[in-house]
Coordinates of C-alpha atoms in Angstrom, one line a residue:
X1 CA 6.8 24.8 29.6
X2 CA 5.1 21.5 29.0
X3 CA 7.5 18.6 29.0
X4 CA 6.3 17.7 25.5
X5 CA 6.9 21.1 24.1
X6 CA 10.0 21.2 21.8
X7 CA 12.4 24.1 22.0
X8 CA 15.3 24.3 19.5
X9 CA 17.8 27.0 18.4
X10 CA 19.3 27.2 14.9
X11 CA 22.1 29.5 13.9
X12 CA 22.3 31.6 10.8
X13 CA 23.7 28.6 8.8
X14 CA 20.6 26.7 10.0
X15 CA 22.7 24.3 12.1
X16 CA 21.2 23.0 15.4
X17 CA 22.9 24.5 18.4
X18 CA 20.3 23.6 21.1
X19 CA 17.4 21.2 21.6
X20 CA 15.5 20.1 24.7
X21 CA 14.6 16.6 25.7
X22 CA 11.1 16.8 24.3
X23 CA 12.5 16.0 20.9
X24 CA 12.9 12.4 22.1
X25 CA 9.3 12.2 23.1
X26 CA 8.2 13.3 19.6
X27 CA 10.7 11.7 17.3
X28 CA 12.8 9.3 19.4
X29 CA 15.9 11.4 18.8
X30 CA 18.4 12.3 21.5
X31 CA 19.6 15.9 21.8
X32 CA 23.2 14.9 21.4
X33 CA 22.3 13.3 18.0
X34 CA 21.2 16.7 16.8
X35 CA 23.3 19.5 18.4
X36 CA 26.1 20.7 16.1
X37 CA 25.4 17.7 13.8
X38 CA 22.2 18.4 11.8
X39 CA 20.8 21.3 9.8
X40 CA 17.2 22.4 9.6
X41 CA 16.7 21.2 6.0
X42 CA 17.8 17.6 6.9
X43 CA 15.8 17.6 10.2
X44 CA 12.6 18.7 8.5
X45 CA 13.0 16.6 5.4
X46 CA 10.2 17.0 2.9
X47 CA 8.4 19.4 5.3
X48 CA 11.3 21.9 4.8
X49 CA 9.9 23.1 1.5
X50 CA 6.5 23.8 3.0
X51 CA 8.1 25.7 5.9
X52 CA 10.6 27.6 3.8
X53 CA 8.6 30.8 3.6
X54 CA 8.2 30.9 7.4
X55 CA 11.9 30.1 7.9
X56 CA 13.0 32.8 5.5
X57 CA 10.7 35.4 7.1
X58 CA 12.1 34.5 10.6
X59 CA 15.7 34.9 9.4
X60 CA 14.6 38.3 7.9
X61 CA 13.6 39.3 11.4
X62 CA 9.9 38.6 11.6
X63 CA 8.3 36.3 14.2
X64 CA 6.2 33.5 12.6
X65 CA 3.4 31.5 14.1
X66 CA 1.5 28.8 12.2
X67 CA 0.0 25.3 12.6
X68 CA 1.2 22.1 10.9
X69 CA 0.3 18.4 11.0
X70 CA 3.3 16.4 12.2
X71 CA 3.5 12.6 12.0
X72 CA 5.3 11.0 14.9
X73 CA 7.1 7.6 15.0
X74 CA 4.2 6.1 16.9
X75 CA 2.1 6.7 13.9
X76 CA 0.1 9.4 15.5
X77 CA -0.3 12.7 13.6
X78 CA -0.3 15.7 15.9
X79 CA -1.6 19.2 15.2
X80 CA 1.4 21.4 16.2
X81 CA 1.6 25.1 16.7
X82 CA 5.0 26.2 15.5
X83 CA 6.6 29.5 16.4
X84 CA 9.8 30.9 14.9
X85 CA 11.4 33.8 16.9
X86 CA 14.4 35.6 15.4
X87 CA 17.5 36.1 17.7
X88 CA 19.0 39.5 17.1
X89 CA 22.6 40.6 17.4
X90 CA 22.0 44.4 17.3
X91 CA 20.3 44.7 13.9
X92 CA 21.3 41.4 12.5
X93 CA 19.6 38.0 12.9
X94 CA 22.1 35.5 14.2
X95 CA 19.7 32.6 14.6
X96 CA 16.1 31.6 15.3
X97 CA 14.4 29.9 18.2
X98 CA 11.8 27.2 17.2
X99 CA 9.0 26.4 19.6
X100 CA 6.7 23.4 18.8
X101 CA 3.7 22.7 20.9
X102 CA 1.0 20.0 20.6
X103 CA -2.4 21.7 20.2
X104 CA -4.3 18.6 19.0
X105 CA -6.6 19.0 22.1
X106 CA -7.7 22.4 20.8
X107 CA -9.0 21.0 17.5
X108 CA -12.7 21.8 17.0
X109 CA -14.9 21.1 14.0
X110 CA -14.9 24.0 11.6
X111 CA -17.2 25.1 8.8
X112 CA -14.9 23.4 6.3
X113 CA -14.9 20.2 8.3
X114 CA -18.8 20.2 8.3
X115 CA -18.7 21.1 4.6
X116 CA -16.6 18.0 3.8
X117 CA -19.4 15.8 5.2
X118 CA -21.7 17.0 2.5
X119 CA -19.2 16.3 -0.3
X120 CA -18.9 13.0 -2.2
X121 CA -16.1 10.7 -1.5
X122 CA -12.9 12.1 -3.1
X123 CA -9.2 12.3 -3.0
X124 CA -9.2 14.3 0.2
X125 CA -11.3 11.6 1.9
X126 CA -8.7 9.0 1.0
X127 CA -5.9 11.1 2.5
X128 CA -8.0 11.7 5.6
X129 CA -8.5 7.9 6.0
X130 CA -4.7 7.4 5.5
X131 CA -4.1 9.8 8.4
X132 CA -6.7 8.1 10.5
X133 CA -4.9 4.8 10.0
X134 CA -1.6 6.3 10.9
X135 CA -3.1 7.8 14.1
X136 CA -4.5 4.5 15.3
X137 CA -1.3 2.3 14.8
X138 CA -1.2 1.7 18.6
X139 CA -4.8 1.9 19.4
X140 CA -6.2 -0.8 17.1
X141 CA -7.6 -1.0 13.6
X142 CA -10.5 1.4 13.3
X143 CA -12.6 -0.9 11.1
X144 CA -13.7 -0.5 7.6
X145 CA -17.4 -0.1 8.6
X146 CA -16.5 2.8 11.0
X147 CA -14.3 4.5 8.4
X148 CA -17.0 4.3 5.8
X149 CA -19.5 5.8 8.2
X150 CA -17.2 8.5 9.3
X151 CA -16.3 9.6 5.8
X152 CA -19.7 9.1 4.2
X153 CA -18.9 6.5 1.7
X154 CA -20.1 2.9 1.1
X155 CA -17.7 0.1 2.3
X156 CA -17.4 -1.4 -1.2
X157 CA -16.4 2.0 -2.7
X158 CA -14.0 2.8 0.1
X159 CA -12.2 -0.6 -0.3
X160 CA -12.1 -0.2 -4.1
X161 CA -10.9 3.4 -4.2
X162 CA -8.3 2.8 -1.4
X163 CA -6.7 -0.2 -3.1
X164 CA -6.7 1.7 -6.5
X165 CA -4.8 4.6 -4.9
X166 CA -2.4 2.8 -2.5
X167 CA -2.1 -0.6 -4.2
X168 CA -3.1 -2.7 -1.1
X169 CA -6.2 -3.3 1.0
X170 CA -6.9 -1.0 3.9
X171 CA -6.0 -3.5 6.6
X172 CA -2.8 -4.5 4.7
X173 CA -1.8 -0.8 4.7
X174 CA -2.6 -0.5 8.4
X175 CA -0.5 -3.7 9.2
X176 CA 2.4 -2.3 7.2
X177 CA 2.3 0.9 9.2
X178 CA 2.5 -1.2 12.4
X179 CA 5.4 -3.3 11.0
X180 CA 7.3 -0.1 10.0
X181 CA 7.1 1.1 13.6
X182 CA 8.0 -2.3 14.9
X183 CA 11.0 -2.5 12.7
X184 CA 12.2 0.9 14.1
X185 CA 11.8 -0.1 17.7
X186 CA 13.3 -3.6 17.2
X187 CA 16.3 -2.3 15.2
X188 CA 17.0 0.2 18.0
X189 CA 16.4 -2.6 20.6
X190 CA 13.9 -0.5 22.6
X191 CA 11.5 -3.4 22.7
X192 CA 11.5 -7.1 21.9
X193 CA 9.1 -9.0 19.7
X194 CA 6.9 -10.1 22.6
X195 CA 6.5 -6.5 23.8
X196 CA 5.7 -5.4 20.2
X197 CA 3.1 -8.1 19.9
X198 CA 1.4 -6.9 23.1
X199 CA 1.7 -3.3 22.0
X200 CA -0.1 -4.1 18.7
X201 CA -2.7 -6.3 20.3
X202 CA -1.7 -9.5 18.7
X203 CA -3.4 -12.4 20.5
X204 CA -0.3 -14.7 19.9
X205 CA 3.3 -13.5 19.7
X206 CA 4.0 -16.1 17.0
X207 CA 1.5 -14.4 14.7
X208 CA 3.4 -11.1 15.2
X209 CA 6.6 -12.9 14.3
X210 CA 5.1 -14.3 11.1
X211 CA 3.7 -10.9 10.1
X212 CA 7.1 -9.2 10.8
X213 CA 9.0 -11.8 8.8
X214 CA 6.7 -11.3 5.9
X215 CA 7.2 -7.5 6.2
X216 CA 11.0 -7.9 6.2
X217 CA 10.9 -10.2 3.2
X218 CA 8.8 -7.7 1.3
X219 CA 11.0 -4.8 2.5
X220 CA 14.1 -6.6 1.2
X221 CA 12.5 -7.2 -2.2
X222 CA 11.5 -3.5 -2.3
X223 CA 15.1 -2.5 -1.5
X224 CA 16.4 -4.7 -4.2
X225 CA 13.9 -3.3 -6.7
X226 CA 14.7 0.3 -5.6
X227 CA 18.5 -0.3 -5.9
X228 CA 18.0 -1.8 -9.3
X229 CA 16.0 1.2 -10.5
X230 CA 18.4 3.6 -8.9
X231 CA 21.3 2.0 -10.7
X232 CA 19.5 2.2 -14.0
X233 CA 18.7 5.9 -13.6
X234 CA 22.3 6.6 -12.5
X235 CA 23.7 4.9 -15.6
X236 CA 21.3 6.8 -17.8
X237 CA 22.3 10.2 -16.3
X238 CA 26.0 9.6 -16.2
X239 CA 26.1 8.4 -19.8
X240 CA 23.8 11.1 -21.1
X241 CA 25.1 13.6 -23.7
X242 CA 22.7 16.2 -22.3
X243 CA 23.1 18.4 -19.3
X244 CA 21.1 16.4 -16.7
X245 CA 21.3 16.0 -12.9
X246 CA 19.6 13.4 -10.7
X247 CA 18.3 14.4 -7.2
X248 CA 16.8 12.5 -4.3
X249 CA 13.4 13.3 -2.7
X250 CA 15.1 16.1 -0.6
X251 CA 16.7 17.7 -3.7
X252 CA 20.2 16.5 -2.8
X253 CA 22.5 15.5 -5.7
X254 CA 22.8 11.8 -6.5
X255 CA 24.8 12.1 -9.8
X256 CA 25.1 14.3 -13.0
X257 CA 26.2 14.0 -16.6
X258 CA 29.6 15.3 -17.7
X259 CA 27.9 18.1 -19.7
X260 CA 26.0 19.3 -16.5
X261 CA 29.3 19.6 -14.7
X262 CA 30.9 21.5 -17.6
X263 CA 28.0 23.9 -18.2
X264 CA 27.9 24.9 -14.5
X265 CA 31.7 24.9 -14.1
X266 CA 31.4 22.2 -11.4
X267 CA 33.9 19.7 -12.7
X268 CA 36.1 20.0 -9.6
X269 CA 33.2 20.0 -7.1
X270 CA 32.0 16.9 -5.2
X271 CA 28.2 17.1 -5.5
X272 CA 26.9 13.9 -4.1
X273 CA 24.8 14.5 -1.1
X274 CA 24.8 18.3 -1.5
X275 CA 21.6 20.3 -1.9
X276 CA 20.8 22.1 -5.2
X277 CA 20.2 25.2 -3.1
X278 CA 23.7 25.1 -1.7
X279 CA 25.4 24.6 -5.1
X280 CA 23.2 26.7 -7.5
X281 CA 20.9 28.9 -5.3
X282 CA 20.0 31.2 -8.2
X283 CA 18.5 28.3 -10.2
X284 CA 16.9 26.5 -7.3
X285 CA 15.0 29.6 -6.2
X286 CA 13.5 30.0 -9.7
X287 CA 11.8 26.6 -10.1
X288 CA 11.0 25.5 -6.5
X289 CA 7.3 25.2 -7.4
X290 CA 8.2 23.0 -10.5
X291 CA 10.4 20.7 -8.5
X292 CA 7.6 20.2 -5.9
X293 CA 5.2 19.3 -8.7
X294 CA 7.8 16.8 -10.0
X295 CA 8.1 15.1 -6.6
X296 CA 4.3 14.5 -6.9
X297 CA 4.9 12.8 -10.3
X298 CA 4.1 15.8 -12.5
X299 CA 6.3 16.3 -15.6
X300 CA 7.2 19.9 -16.4
X301 CA 8.5 20.2 -20.0
X302 CA 10.4 23.1 -21.4
X303 CA 10.1 25.9 -18.8
X304 CA 12.2 28.9 -19.7
X305 CA 13.8 30.8 -16.8
X306 CA 15.8 34.0 -16.7
X307 CA 19.1 33.6 -14.7
X308 CA 22.3 35.6 -14.0
X309 CA 25.3 33.9 -15.6
X310 CA 28.6 33.4 -13.8
X311 CA 30.0 36.5 -15.7
X312 CA 27.1 38.5 -14.1
X313 CA 25.3 39.0 -17.4
X314 CA 21.6 38.0 -17.9
X315 CA 20.9 34.7 -19.5
X316 CA 18.2 32.0 -20.0
X317 CA 18.0 28.3 -19.4
X318 CA 15.3 25.9 -20.6
X319 CA 14.3 23.3 -17.9
X320 CA 12.8 19.9 -18.4
X321 CA 12.0 18.4 -15.0
X322 CA 10.8 14.8 -14.6
X323 CA 10.3 12.5 -11.7
X324 CA 12.2 9.3 -11.4
X325 CA 10.7 6.3 -9.6
X326 CA 12.1 3.9 -7.0
X327 CA 9.3 1.5 -7.9
X328 CA 6.1 1.5 -10.0
X329 CA 4.4 4.1 -7.8
X330 CA 7.0 5.7 -5.5
X331 CA 8.8 8.9 -6.7
X332 CA 12.5 8.7 -5.7
X333 CA 13.4 12.2 -6.7
X334 CA 13.7 14.3 -9.9
X335 CA 15.8 14.5 -13.1
X336 CA 16.5 18.0 -14.3
X337 CA 17.6 18.6 -17.9
X338 CA 18.9 22.1 -18.7
X339 CA 19.9 23.8 -21.8
X340 CA 21.4 27.3 -22.3
X341 CA 19.1 29.2 -24.6
X342 CA 20.6 32.6 -24.1
X343 CA 21.5 32.9 -27.8
X344 CA 18.0 31.9 -28.9
X345 CA 16.4 34.5 -26.5
X346 CA 18.8 37.2 -27.8
X347 CA 17.8 36.3 -31.3
X348 CA 14.1 36.6 -30.4
X349 CA 14.7 40.0 -28.8
X350 CA 16.5 41.2 -32.0
X351 CA 13.6 40.0 -34.0
X352 CA 11.1 41.9 -31.9
X353 CA 13.1 45.1 -32.1
X354 CA 13.4 44.9 -35.8
X355 CA 9.8 44.0 -36.1
X356 CA 8.7 47.0 -34.1
X357 CA 10.6 49.4 -36.3
X358 CA 9.3 47.7 -39.5
X359 CA 5.7 47.9 -38.1
X360 CA 5.9 51.7 -37.6
X361 CA 7.1 52.2 -41.2
X362 CA 4.5 49.9 -42.8
X363 CA 1.5 51.2 -41.0
X364 CA 1.7 54.3 -43.2
X365 CA 1.5 52.1 -46.4
X366 CA -1.0 49.6 -44.9
X367 CA 1.4 46.8 -45.4
X368 CA 1.4 44.0 -42.8
X369 CA 4.6 42.3 -41.6
X370 CA 5.2 38.9 -40.0
X371 CA 7.9 36.4 -39.0
X372 CA 8.2 32.8 -37.9
X373 CA 11.3 31.6 -36.0
X374 CA 11.5 27.9 -36.8
X375 CA 14.1 27.2 -34.1
X376 CA 12.3 28.8 -31.1
X377 CA 8.9 28.0 -32.7
X378 CA 7.8 31.6 -32.1
X379 CA 6.0 34.0 -34.4
X380 CA 4.7 37.5 -34.5
X381 CA 2.2 39.5 -36.7
X382 CA 2.0 43.2 -37.0
X383 CA -1.1 45.3 -36.2
X384 CA -1.8 45.6 -40.0
X385 CA -1.4 41.9 -40.5
X386 CA -3.9 41.2 -37.8
X387 CA -6.3 43.8 -39.3
X388 CA -6.0 42.1 -42.7
X389 CA -6.7 38.7 -41.2
X390 CA -9.4 40.2 -39.0
X391 CA -8.2 38.7 -35.7
X392 CA -8.2 40.3 -32.3
X393 CA -5.2 41.9 -30.8
X394 CA -4.9 39.0 -28.2
X395 CA -5.2 36.3 -30.9
X396 CA -2.6 33.6 -30.1
X397 CA -0.4 32.7 -33.0
X398 CA 0.3 29.0 -33.0
X399 CA 2.5 27.0 -35.3
X400 CA 3.0 27.5 -39.1
X401 CA 0.6 24.8 -39.9
X402 CA -2.2 26.6 -38.2
X403 CA -1.4 29.8 -40.0
X404 CA -1.8 28.0 -43.4
X405 CA -5.5 27.4 -42.6
X406 CA -6.2 31.1 -43.4
X407 CA -5.4 30.5 -47.0
X408 CA -8.3 29.4 -49.2
X409 CA -8.3 25.6 -49.5
X410 CA -7.3 24.4 -52.9
X411 CA -5.1 26.4 -55.4
X412 CA -4.1 29.2 -53.0
X413 CA -3.2 27.0 -50.0
X414 CA -1.3 24.6 -52.3
X415 CA 0.6 27.5 -53.8
X416 CA 1.7 28.8 -50.4
X417 CA 2.7 25.3 -49.2
X418 CA 4.8 24.6 -52.3
X419 CA 6.4 28.0 -52.2
X420 CA 7.4 27.5 -48.5
X421 CA 8.8 24.1 -49.2
X422 CA 11.1 25.6 -51.8
X423 CA 12.5 28.3 -49.4
X424 CA 12.9 25.7 -46.6
X425 CA 15.2 23.6 -48.9
X426 CA 17.0 26.4 -50.6
X427 CA 17.9 30.0 -49.7
X428 CA 15.6 32.4 -51.5
X429 CA 12.3 34.2 -51.5
X430 CA 8.9 34.2 -53.2
X431 CA 6.3 36.8 -54.2
X432 CA 2.9 35.5 -54.9
X433 CA -0.8 36.5 -55.0
X434 CA -3.3 34.2 -53.3
X435 CA -6.7 34.2 -51.7
X436 CA -7.4 33.9 -48.0
X437 CA -10.4 33.7 -45.7
X438 CA -10.3 35.9 -42.7
X439 CA -11.3 35.0 -39.1
X440 CA -14.6 36.8 -39.9
X441 CA -15.1 34.6 -43.0
X442 CA -14.4 37.4 -45.5
X443 CA -12.6 36.5 -48.7
X444 CA -9.6 38.6 -49.6
X445 CA -6.9 38.6 -52.2
X446 CA -3.4 39.4 -50.9
X447 CA 0.1 39.7 -52.0
X448 CA 2.4 37.5 -49.9
X449 CA 6.2 38.1 -49.9
X450 CA 8.5 35.7 -48.0
X451 CA 12.2 35.7 -47.3
X452 CA 14.2 32.9 -45.7
X453 CA 17.2 33.0 -43.4
X454 CA 19.6 30.2 -43.1
X455 CA 22.3 29.2 -40.6
X456 CA 24.6 26.2 -41.2
X457 CA 22.5 25.1 -44.3
X458 CA 19.3 25.1 -42.2
X459 CA 16.4 27.4 -42.6
X460 CA 16.0 29.1 -39.1
X461 CA 13.5 31.9 -39.9
X462 CA 11.1 33.1 -42.5
X463 CA 9.6 36.6 -42.6
X464 CA 7.8 38.8 -45.0
X465 CA 4.9 41.1 -45.8
X466 CA 1.1 41.0 -46.3
X467 CA -0.5 43.4 -48.7
X468 CA -4.2 43.5 -49.1
X469 CA -4.9 44.0 -52.8
X470 CA -8.6 43.5 -52.8
X471 CA -11.7 42.2 -51.0
X472 CA -14.6 40.5 -52.6

């Protein structure tokens, strides 16, 4: 086995039980710092989510082989071939062997690589340039002119687009990568400043010292900003009346509101530092894709998920997942707002069942039925109603305001609006005759009957019938 090939073993709880010395060459980590002390999720960090399908398959007993780009502390990005091999105890998997080999020397241009050269400068190009800078931390700045030629973009556009995306110039970004690596080596006392200056090709060690001091000052300022923002988010979450939890970039709990603890029966559980998967695996599994989007800065509002409640009965929760930021452009983790909407979903299901029965009855009389749930903002029209309005079966019913546009503007639409306003304010019904214009622009006169349903003095639902009493 090549001395730079990593071999590790992880038990069924994904805890490291063996690792060879090659891990030090890749990551600067000694085997004794890992064995019996670290789990696979923490070791892989953000990469864990990308590798989760392979990890799961391996623990299900299937060997996995795939390639992945792995950044090393030196700043170099290696193309690694990773193999997961299940370790069986009779028919059960008791752990997995992980074999990681550097196959960068096998890289060859592919059709897709050649295709990229014909494409205009884009987001992918900027990410490729970022990787090129990381890979050349120890070999010297590649030069803006060389980068522009390699990625088929003008120098001015490259500099402008890079600064817009990353907030600094290309050289400043490169220098910062060097200082991050220098800080790691100096903090661990592997090298001194003179050695680092030589390693990074500084002509004068004093220039390196000035650059490093500037980096430390900026880093301290960033830490203070990050801590200030973290404290503000924590205060918001802990004082919130909603069920909300705050997670770091690895989806480990930072803090929660009291309502979150109460809703998930976790009041006596210490959550800080624990992963969501370990505490609520049923929920975590459902919205993994959404949380990955949020870590990229994408807001996912009001996603409804089916779950199994602690009593073992089916239920529903509504998720609102938002990123929180360490600073202006760095996502620190996610905020997850949840609400139990089981009762609302059950109400919807009852509405649908009743609606289906009513439809079958009214098809005989050519009477259309409809309902609008004002709480869940859902609606349904029967087959006959759709036929009267001359809309397709797959026509999407939007909100009540959109439905009103079918009524002829003027007297008819005004009458429907005023009638609805009355039943919204006071329990009751109305029975009116109005004109409407169908989706196919045909004018019809219909009889519209509406009934209101109230709960706690608030109108929650309206329903009724359509009766076509004449076309023109």
